[in-house]
Amino acid sequence: MSIGADLAGKKVLVSGAGTGIGRGVALTFAEYGADVVLHYSHSDAGAKSAAEEIQAMGRKARAIQADFNDVDAVRELAVEAESFLGQI
């Protein structure tokens, strides 16, 4: 199903991207051309697997763990994401 979107050159951060809807959203953004940072809390294997799938599409992708209950961890997620993709 095409939504007619062209996200080439766009950069996104998807939270909860290790499983379920978050994983699906991350993969869909990549299918439409975006580079993706995949946030996960506990789903290390799922997020890294999704990142590998995205990289196989020729897109940039990185899985980054962060606990959203920890303000410092969220800040570090933002710093890592920006370091990897540039300004999001």
PDB file of N, CA and C in Angstrom:
ATOM      1  N   MET A   1       0.847  -1.171   0.000  1.00  0.00           N
ATOM      2  CA  MET A   1       0.000   0.000   0.000  1.00  0.00           C
ATOM      3  C   MET A   1       0.894   1.236   0.000  1.00  0.00           C
ATOM      4  N   SER A   2       0.686   2.114  -0.929  1.00  0.00           N
ATOM      5  CA  SER A   2       1.473   3.332  -1.017  1.00  0.00           C
ATOM      6  C   SER A   2       0.690   4.502  -0.429  1.00  0.00           C
ATOM      7  N   ILE A   3       1.376   5.281   0.376  1.00  0.00           N
ATOM      8  CA  ILE A   3       0.743   6.486   0.910  1.00  0.00           C
ATOM      9  C   ILE A   3       1.213   7.713   0.143  1.00  0.00           C
ATOM     10  N   GLY A   4       2.040   7.480  -0.880  1.00  0.00           N
ATOM     11  CA  GLY A   4       2.510   8.573  -1.705  1.00  0.00           C
ATOM     12  C   GLY A   4       3.548   9.450  -1.035  1.00  0.00           C
ATOM     13  N   ALA A   5       4.139   8.976   0.038  1.00  0.00           N
ATOM     14  CA  ALA A   5       5.117   9.775   0.766  1.00  0.00           C
ATOM     15  C   ALA A   5       6.519   9.531   0.229  1.00  0.00           C
ATOM     16  N   ASP A   6       7.298  10.594   0.149  1.00  0.00           N
ATOM     17  CA  ASP A   6       8.709  10.484  -0.181  1.00  0.00           C
ATOM     18  C   ASP A   6       9.463  11.100   0.985  1.00  0.00           C
ATOM     19  N   LEU A   7      10.081  10.260   1.773  1.00  0.00           N
ATOM     20  CA  LEU A   7      10.782  10.733   2.964  1.00  0.00           C
ATOM     21  C   LEU A   7      12.294  10.711   2.779  1.00  0.00           C
ATOM     22  N   ALA A   8      12.746  10.632   1.532  1.00  0.00           N
ATOM     23  CA  ALA A   8      14.180  10.623   1.259  1.00  0.00           C
ATOM     24  C   ALA A   8      14.830  11.851   1.882  1.00  0.00           C
ATOM     25  N   GLY A   9      15.915  11.611   2.601  1.00  0.00           N
ATOM     26  CA  GLY A   9      16.630  12.703   3.244  1.00  0.00           C
ATOM     27  C   GLY A   9      16.074  13.111   4.595  1.00  0.00           C
ATOM     28  N   LYS A  10      14.943  12.553   4.987  1.00  0.00           N
ATOM     29  CA  LYS A  10      14.359  12.872   6.294  1.00  0.00           C
ATOM     30  C   LYS A  10      15.001  11.998   7.359  1.00  0.00           C
ATOM     31  N   LYS A  11      14.980  12.481   8.593  1.00  0.00           N
ATOM     32  CA  LYS A  11      15.563  11.781   9.728  1.00  0.00           C
ATOM     33  C   LYS A  11      14.510  11.667  10.810  1.00  0.00           C
ATOM     34  N   VAL A  12      14.334  10.466  11.337  1.00  0.00           N
ATOM     35  CA  VAL A  12      13.310  10.280  12.365  1.00  0.00           C
ATOM     36  C   VAL A  12      13.857   9.470  13.535  1.00  0.00           C
ATOM     37  N   LEU A  13      13.270   9.717  14.691  1.00  0.00           N
ATOM     38  CA  LEU A  13      13.518   8.925  15.881  1.00  0.00           C
ATOM     39  C   LEU A  13      12.180   8.313  16.261  1.00  0.00           C
ATOM     40  N   VAL A  14      12.153   6.988  16.370  1.00  0.00           N
ATOM     41  CA  VAL A  14      10.922   6.286  16.725  1.00  0.00           C
ATOM     42  C   VAL A  14      11.111   5.660  18.098  1.00  0.00           C
ATOM     43  N   SER A  15      10.240   6.006  19.038  1.00  0.00           N
ATOM     44  CA  SER A  15      10.320   5.411  20.373  1.00  0.00           C
ATOM     45  C   SER A  15       9.585   4.080  20.382  1.00  0.00           C
ATOM     46  N   GLY A  16      10.048   3.184  21.228  1.00  0.00           N
ATOM     47  CA  GLY A  16       9.422   1.870  21.331  1.00  0.00           C
ATOM     48  C   GLY A  16       9.554   1.060  20.056  1.00  0.00           C
ATOM     49  N   ALA A  17      10.695   1.208  19.373  1.00  0.00           N
ATOM     50  CA  ALA A  17      10.855   0.615  18.044  1.00  0.00           C
ATOM     51  C   ALA A  17      11.336  -0.828  18.062  1.00  0.00           C
ATOM     52  N   GLY A  18      11.449  -1.429  19.226  1.00  0.00           N
ATOM     53  CA  GLY A  18      11.912  -2.814  19.297  1.00  0.00           C
ATOM     54  C   GLY A  18      10.848  -3.838  18.988  1.00  0.00           C
ATOM     55  N   THR A  19       9.587  -3.482  19.174  1.00  0.00           N
ATOM     56  CA  THR A  19       8.496  -4.436  18.959  1.00  0.00           C
ATOM     57  C   THR A  19       7.245  -3.710  18.479  1.00  0.00           C
ATOM     58  N   GLY A  20       6.295  -4.494  18.033  1.00  0.00           N
ATOM     59  CA  GLY A  20       4.948  -4.011  17.760  1.00  0.00           C
ATOM     60  C   GLY A  20       4.835  -2.830  16.823  1.00  0.00           C
ATOM     61  N   ILE A  21       3.963  -1.899  17.196  1.00  0.00           N
ATOM     62  CA  ILE A  21       3.672  -0.741  16.350  1.00  0.00           C
ATOM     63  C   ILE A  21       4.923   0.108  16.131  1.00  0.00           C
ATOM     64  N   GLY A  22       5.717   0.327  17.165  1.00  0.00           N
ATOM     65  CA  GLY A  22       6.927   1.133  17.018  1.00  0.00           C
ATOM     66  C   GLY A  22       7.878   0.551  15.989  1.00  0.00           C
ATOM     67  N   ARG A  23       8.054  -0.762  16.022  1.00  0.00           N
ATOM     68  CA  ARG A  23       8.912  -1.428  15.034  1.00  0.00           C
ATOM     69  C   ARG A  23       8.335  -1.239  13.633  1.00  0.00           C
ATOM     70  N   GLY A  24       7.030  -1.430  13.503  1.00  0.00           N
ATOM     71  CA  GLY A  24       6.375  -1.258  12.208  1.00  0.00           C
ATOM     72  C   GLY A  24       6.495   0.157  11.680  1.00  0.00           C
ATOM     73  N   VAL A  25       6.356   1.135  12.559  1.00  0.00           N
ATOM     74  CA  VAL A  25       6.486   2.540  12.164  1.00  0.00           C
ATOM     75  C   VAL A  25       7.915   2.812  11.681  1.00  0.00           C
ATOM     76  N   ALA A  26       8.909   2.321  12.415  1.00  0.00           N
ATOM     77  CA  ALA A  26      10.307   2.531  12.027  1.00  0.00           C
ATOM     78  C   ALA A  26      10.585   1.933  10.651  1.00  0.00           C
ATOM     79  N   LEU A  27      10.122   0.710  10.416  1.00  0.00           N
ATOM     80  CA  LEU A  27      10.336   0.058   9.124  1.00  0.00           C
ATOM     81  C   LEU A  27       9.614   0.799   8.006  1.00  0.00           C
ATOM     82  N   THR A  28       8.421   1.291   8.285  1.00  0.00           N
ATOM     83  CA  THR A  28       7.656   2.019   7.263  1.00  0.00           C
ATOM     84  C   THR A  28       8.335   3.336   6.906  1.00  0.00           C
ATOM     85  N   PHE A  29       8.810   4.078   7.902  1.00  0.00           N
ATOM     86  CA  PHE A  29       9.553   5.306   7.608  1.00  0.00           C
ATOM     87  C   PHE A  29      10.729   4.993   6.684  1.00  0.00           C
ATOM     88  N   ALA A  30      11.458   3.920   6.983  1.00  0.00           N
ATOM     89  CA  ALA A  30      12.615   3.551   6.165  1.00  0.00           C
ATOM     90  C   ALA A  30      12.197   3.145   4.757  1.00  0.00           C
ATOM     91  N   GLU A  31      11.101   2.413   4.633  1.00  0.00           N
ATOM     92  CA  GLU A  31      10.611   2.010   3.309  1.00  0.00           C
ATOM     93  C   GLU A  31      10.336   3.219   2.431  1.00  0.00           C
ATOM     94  N   TYR A  32       9.949   4.326   3.052  1.00  0.00           N
ATOM     95  CA  TYR A  32       9.654   5.546   2.308  1.00  0.00           C
ATOM     96  C   TYR A  32      10.854   6.483   2.221  1.00  0.00           C
ATOM     97  N   GLY A  33      12.026   6.009   2.659  1.00  0.00           N
ATOM     98  CA  GLY A  33      13.253   6.751   2.410  1.00  0.00           C
ATOM     99  C   GLY A  33      13.927   7.414   3.590  1.00  0.00           C
ATOM    100  N   ALA A  34      13.346   7.356   4.768  1.00  0.00           N
ATOM    101  CA  ALA A  34      13.929   8.045   5.926  1.00  0.00           C
ATOM    102  C   ALA A  34      15.045   7.233   6.575  1.00  0.00           C
ATOM    103  N   ASP A  35      15.988   7.938   7.182  1.00  0.00           N
ATOM    104  CA  ASP A  35      16.974   7.327   8.062  1.00  0.00           C
ATOM    105  C   ASP A  35      16.371   7.335   9.465  1.00  0.00           C
ATOM    106  N   VAL A  36      16.678   6.299  10.255  1.00  0.00           N
ATOM    107  CA  VAL A  36      15.924   6.085  11.491  1.00  0.00           C
ATOM    108  C   VAL A  36      16.823   5.774  12.686  1.00  0.00           C
ATOM    109  N   VAL A  37      16.545   6.440  13.802  1.00  0.00           N
ATOM    110  CA  VAL A  37      17.064   6.029  15.100  1.00  0.00           C
ATOM    111  C   VAL A  37      15.929   5.292  15.786  1.00  0.00           C
ATOM    112  N   LEU A  38      16.213   4.077  16.226  1.00  0.00           N
ATOM    113  CA  LEU A  38      15.207   3.230  16.867  1.00  0.00           C
ATOM    114  C   LEU A  38      15.454   3.221  18.371  1.00  0.00           C
ATOM    115  N   HIS A  39      14.589   3.859  19.128  1.00  0.00           N
ATOM    116  CA  HIS A  39      14.689   3.829  20.582  1.00  0.00           C
ATOM    117  C   HIS A  39      14.063   2.533  21.086  1.00  0.00           C
ATOM    118  N   TYR A  40      14.667   1.962  22.128  1.00  0.00           N
ATOM    119  CA  TYR A  40      14.063   0.824  22.813  1.00  0.00           C
ATOM    120  C   TYR A  40      14.407   0.911  24.290  1.00  0.00           C
ATOM    121  N   SER A  41      13.576   0.276  25.082  1.00  0.00           N
ATOM    122  CA  SER A  41      13.830   0.227  26.509  1.00  0.00           C
ATOM    123  C   SER A  41      14.384  -1.141  26.904  1.00  0.00           C
ATOM    124  N   HIS A  42      13.663  -2.204  26.506  1.00  0.00           N
ATOM    125  CA  HIS A  42      14.053  -3.564  26.886  1.00  0.00           C
ATOM    126  C   HIS A  42      14.224  -4.500  25.696  1.00  0.00           C
ATOM    127  N   SER A  43      13.747  -4.134  24.543  1.00  0.00           N
ATOM    128  CA  SER A  43      13.712  -5.030  23.374  1.00  0.00           C
ATOM    129  C   SER A  43      14.968  -4.889  22.522  1.00  0.00           C
ATOM    130  N   ASP A  44      16.107  -5.189  23.131  1.00  0.00           N
ATOM    131  CA  ASP A  44      17.397  -5.047  22.462  1.00  0.00           C
ATOM    132  C   ASP A  44      17.457  -5.822  21.146  1.00  0.00           C
ATOM    133  N   ALA A  45      17.135  -7.098  21.186  1.00  0.00           N
ATOM    134  CA  ALA A  45      17.235  -7.933  19.981  1.00  0.00           C
ATOM    135  C   ALA A  45      16.287  -7.449  18.888  1.00  0.00           C
ATOM    136  N   GLY A  46      15.075  -7.084  19.262  1.00  0.00           N
ATOM    137  CA  GLY A  46      14.100  -6.620  18.279  1.00  0.00           C
ATOM    138  C   GLY A  46      14.513  -5.317  17.621  1.00  0.00           C
ATOM    139  N   ALA A  47      15.020  -4.383  18.410  1.00  0.00           N
ATOM    140  CA  ALA A  47      15.440  -3.085  17.866  1.00  0.00           C
ATOM    141  C   ALA A  47      16.652  -3.246  16.966  1.00  0.00           C
ATOM    142  N   LYS A  48      17.605  -4.063  17.386  1.00  0.00           N
ATOM    143  CA  LYS A  48      18.801  -4.268  16.563  1.00  0.00           C
ATOM    144  C   LYS A  48      18.462  -5.006  15.276  1.00  0.00           C
ATOM    145  N   SER A  49      17.533  -5.946  15.349  1.00  0.00           N
ATOM    146  CA  SER A  49      17.078  -6.657  14.152  1.00  0.00           C
ATOM    147  C   SER A  49      16.396  -5.698  13.177  1.00  0.00           C
ATOM    148  N   ALA A  50      15.548  -4.826  13.690  1.00  0.00           N
ATOM    149  CA  ALA A  50      14.872  -3.843  12.836  1.00  0.00           C
ATOM    150  C   ALA A  50      15.892  -2.890  12.218  1.00  0.00           C
ATOM    151  N   ALA A  51      16.898  -2.487  12.988  1.00  0.00           N
ATOM    152  CA  ALA A  51      17.946  -1.610  12.453  1.00  0.00           C
ATOM    153  C   ALA A  51      18.682  -2.298  11.306  1.00  0.00           C
ATOM    154  N   GLU A  52      18.952  -3.586  11.453  1.00  0.00           N
ATOM    155  CA  GLU A  52      19.612  -4.338  10.380  1.00  0.00           C
ATOM    156  C   GLU A  52      18.730  -4.398   9.136  1.00  0.00           C
ATOM    157  N   GLU A  53      17.429  -4.595   9.321  1.00  0.00           N
ATOM    158  CA  GLU A  53      16.505  -4.609   8.182  1.00  0.00           C
ATOM    159  C   GLU A  53      16.525  -3.262   7.459  1.00  0.00           C
ATOM    160  N   ILE A  54      16.551  -2.193   8.222  1.00  0.00           N
ATOM    161  CA  ILE A  54      16.560  -0.850   7.638  1.00  0.00           C
ATOM    162  C   ILE A  54      17.870  -0.601   6.896  1.00  0.00           C
ATOM    163  N   GLN A  55      18.973  -1.017   7.482  1.00  0.00           N
ATOM    164  CA  GLN A  55      20.263  -0.864   6.812  1.00  0.00           C
ATOM    165  C   GLN A  55      20.294  -1.654   5.503  1.00  0.00           C
ATOM    166  N   ALA A  56      19.647  -2.810   5.479  1.00  0.00           N
ATOM    167  CA  ALA A  56      19.579  -3.618   4.258  1.00  0.00           C
ATOM    168  C   ALA A  56      18.791  -2.904   3.161  1.00  0.00           C
ATOM    169  N   MET A  57      17.945  -1.954   3.539  1.00  0.00           N
ATOM    170  CA  MET A  57      17.201  -1.138   2.565  1.00  0.00           C
ATOM    171  C   MET A  57      18.062   0.004   2.026  1.00  0.00           C
ATOM    172  N   GLY A  58      19.283   0.135   2.552  1.00  0.00           N
ATOM    173  CA  GLY A  58      20.161   1.219   2.128  1.00  0.00           C
ATOM    174  C   GLY A  58      19.996   2.496   2.931  1.00  0.00           C
ATOM    175  N   ARG A  59      19.321   2.400   4.060  1.00  0.00           N
ATOM    176  CA  ARG A  59      19.093   3.556   4.929  1.00  0.00           C
ATOM    177  C   ARG A  59      20.020   3.479   6.142  1.00  0.00           C
ATOM    178  N   LYS A  60      20.235   4.617   6.760  1.00  0.00           N
ATOM    179  CA  LYS A  60      20.984   4.652   8.007  1.00  0.00           C
ATOM    180  C   LYS A  60      20.029   4.280   9.138  1.00  0.00           C
ATOM    181  N   ALA A  61      20.524   3.474  10.073  1.00  0.00           N
ATOM    182  CA  ALA A  61      19.696   3.084  11.219  1.00  0.00           C
ATOM    183  C   ALA A  61      20.592   2.715  12.390  1.00  0.00           C
ATOM    184  N   ARG A  62      20.132   3.077  13.579  1.00  0.00           N
ATOM    185  CA  ARG A  62      20.834   2.697  14.801  1.00  0.00           C
ATOM    186  C   ARG A  62      19.811   2.500  15.908  1.00  0.00           C
ATOM    187  N   ALA A  63      19.987   1.417  16.659  1.00  0.00           N
ATOM    188  CA  ALA A  63      19.150   1.150  17.826  1.00  0.00           C
ATOM    189  C   ALA A  63      19.847   1.724  19.054  1.00  0.00           C
ATOM    190  N   ILE A  64      19.104   2.487  19.848  1.00  0.00           N
ATOM    191  CA  ILE A  64      19.661   3.116  21.047  1.00  0.00           C
ATOM    192  C   ILE A  64      18.722   2.864  22.227  1.00  0.00           C
ATOM    193  N   GLN A  65      19.277   2.344  23.314  1.00  0.00           N
ATOM    194  CA  GLN A  65      18.493   2.052  24.516  1.00  0.00           C
ATOM    195  C   GLN A  65      18.407   3.291  25.392  1.00  0.00           C
ATOM    196  N   ALA A  66      17.235   3.529  25.948  1.00  0.00           N
ATOM    197  CA  ALA A  66      17.054   4.603  26.929  1.00  0.00           C
ATOM    198  C   ALA A  66      15.810   4.324  27.757  1.00  0.00           C
ATOM    199  N   ASP A  67      15.920   4.590  29.048  1.00  0.00           N
ATOM    200  CA  ASP A  67      14.786   4.482  29.967  1.00  0.00           C
ATOM    201  C   ASP A  67      14.151   5.865  30.069  1.00  0.00           C
ATOM    202  N   PHE A  68      12.918   6.006  29.597  1.00  0.00           N
ATOM    203  CA  PHE A  68      12.258   7.309  29.600  1.00  0.00           C
ATOM    204  C   PHE A  68      11.920   7.803  31.007  1.00  0.00           C
ATOM    205  N   ASN A  69      12.132   6.990  32.025  1.00  0.00           N
ATOM    206  CA  ASN A  69      11.957   7.438  33.406  1.00  0.00           C
ATOM    207  C   ASN A  69      13.207   8.141  33.930  1.00  0.00           C
ATOM    208  N   ASP A  70      14.269   8.132  33.144  1.00  0.00           N
ATOM    209  CA  ASP A  70      15.554   8.703  33.536  1.00  0.00           C
ATOM    210  C   ASP A  70      15.880   9.875  32.602  1.00  0.00           C
ATOM    211  N   VAL A  71      15.782  11.088  33.124  1.00  0.00           N
ATOM    212  CA  VAL A  71      15.984  12.293  32.313  1.00  0.00           C
ATOM    213  C   VAL A  71      17.364  12.296  31.659  1.00  0.00           C
ATOM    214  N   ASP A  72      18.385  11.874  32.381  1.00  0.00           N
ATOM    215  CA  ASP A  72      19.735  11.850  31.807  1.00  0.00           C
ATOM    216  C   ASP A  72      19.827  10.862  30.649  1.00  0.00           C
ATOM    217  N   ALA A  73      19.145   9.738  30.756  1.00  0.00           N
ATOM    218  CA  ALA A  73      19.144   8.750  29.671  1.00  0.00           C
ATOM    219  C   ALA A  73      18.456   9.309  28.427  1.00  0.00           C
ATOM    220  N   VAL A  74      17.404  10.071  28.621  1.00  0.00           N
ATOM    221  CA  VAL A  74      16.695  10.690  27.489  1.00  0.00           C
ATOM    222  C   VAL A  74      17.591  11.735  26.829  1.00  0.00           C
ATOM    223  N   ARG A  75      18.288  12.509  27.626  1.00  0.00           N
ATOM    224  CA  ARG A  75      19.228  13.492  27.065  1.00  0.00           C
ATOM    225  C   ARG A  75      20.309  12.793  26.246  1.00  0.00           C
ATOM    226  N   GLU A  76      20.837  11.703  26.781  1.00  0.00           N
ATOM    227  CA  GLU A  76      21.878  10.955  26.074  1.00  0.00           C
ATOM    228  C   GLU A  76      21.334  10.364  24.773  1.00  0.00           C
ATOM    229  N   LEU A  77      20.098   9.906  24.787  1.00  0.00           N
ATOM    230  CA  LEU A  77      19.457   9.420  23.560  1.00  0.00           C
ATOM    231  C   LEU A  77      19.437  10.525  22.514  1.00  0.00           C
ATOM    232  N   ALA A  78      19.052  11.718  22.909  1.00  0.00           N
ATOM    233  CA  ALA A  78      18.994  12.846  21.976  1.00  0.00           C
ATOM    234  C   ALA A  78      20.378  13.185  21.432  1.00  0.00           C
ATOM    235  N   VAL A  79      21.377  13.178  22.300  1.00  0.00           N
ATOM    236  CA  VAL A  79      22.746  13.480  21.875  1.00  0.00           C
ATOM    237  C   VAL A  79      23.240  12.423  20.891  1.00  0.00           C
ATOM    238  N   GLU A  80      23.023  11.149  21.213  1.00  0.00           N
ATOM    239  CA  GLU A  80      23.458  10.060  20.326  1.00  0.00           C
ATOM    240  C   GLU A  80      22.735  10.105  18.988  1.00  0.00           C
ATOM    241  N   ALA A  81      21.436  10.357  19.028  1.00  0.00           N
ATOM    242  CA  ALA A  81      20.652  10.416  17.788  1.00  0.00           C
ATOM    243  C   ALA A  81      21.146  11.546  16.901  1.00  0.00           C
ATOM    244  N   GLU A  82      21.387  12.713  17.492  1.00  0.00           N
ATOM    245  CA  GLU A  82      21.860  13.851  16.706  1.00  0.00           C
ATOM    246  C   GLU A  82      23.275  13.610  16.188  1.00  0.00           C
ATOM    247  N   SER A  83      24.106  12.965  16.987  1.00  0.00           N
ATOM    248  CA  SER A  83      25.461  12.646  16.550  1.00  0.00           C
ATOM    249  C   SER A  83      25.437  11.695  15.354  1.00  0.00           C
ATOM    250  N   PHE A  84      24.501  10.771  15.359  1.00  0.00           N
ATOM    251  CA  PHE A  84      24.401   9.771  14.291  1.00  0.00           C
ATOM    252  C   PHE A  84      23.764  10.330  13.023  1.00  0.00           C
ATOM    253  N   LEU A  85      22.651  11.031  13.158  1.00  0.00           N
ATOM    254  CA  LEU A  85      21.892  11.483  11.987  1.00  0.00           C
ATOM    255  C   LEU A  85      22.016  12.970  11.684  1.00  0.00           C
ATOM    256  N   GLY A  86      22.538  13.732  12.619  1.00  0.00           N
ATOM    257  CA  GLY A  86      22.475  15.182  12.475  1.00  0.00           C
ATOM    258  C   GLY A  86      21.174  15.650  13.100  1.00  0.00           C
ATOM    259  N   GLN A  87      20.845  16.910  12.904  1.00  0.00           N
ATOM    260  CA  GLN A  87      19.636  17.460  13.524  1.00  0.00           C
ATOM    261  C   GLN A  87      18.396  16.708  13.055  1.00  0.00           C
ATOM    262  N   ILE A  88      17.572  16.340  14.011  1.00  0.00           N
ATOM    263  CA  ILE A  88      16.337  15.608  13.703  1.00  0.00           C
ATOM    264  C   ILE A  88      15.186  16.581  13.712  1.00  0.00           C
TER     265      ILE A  88
END
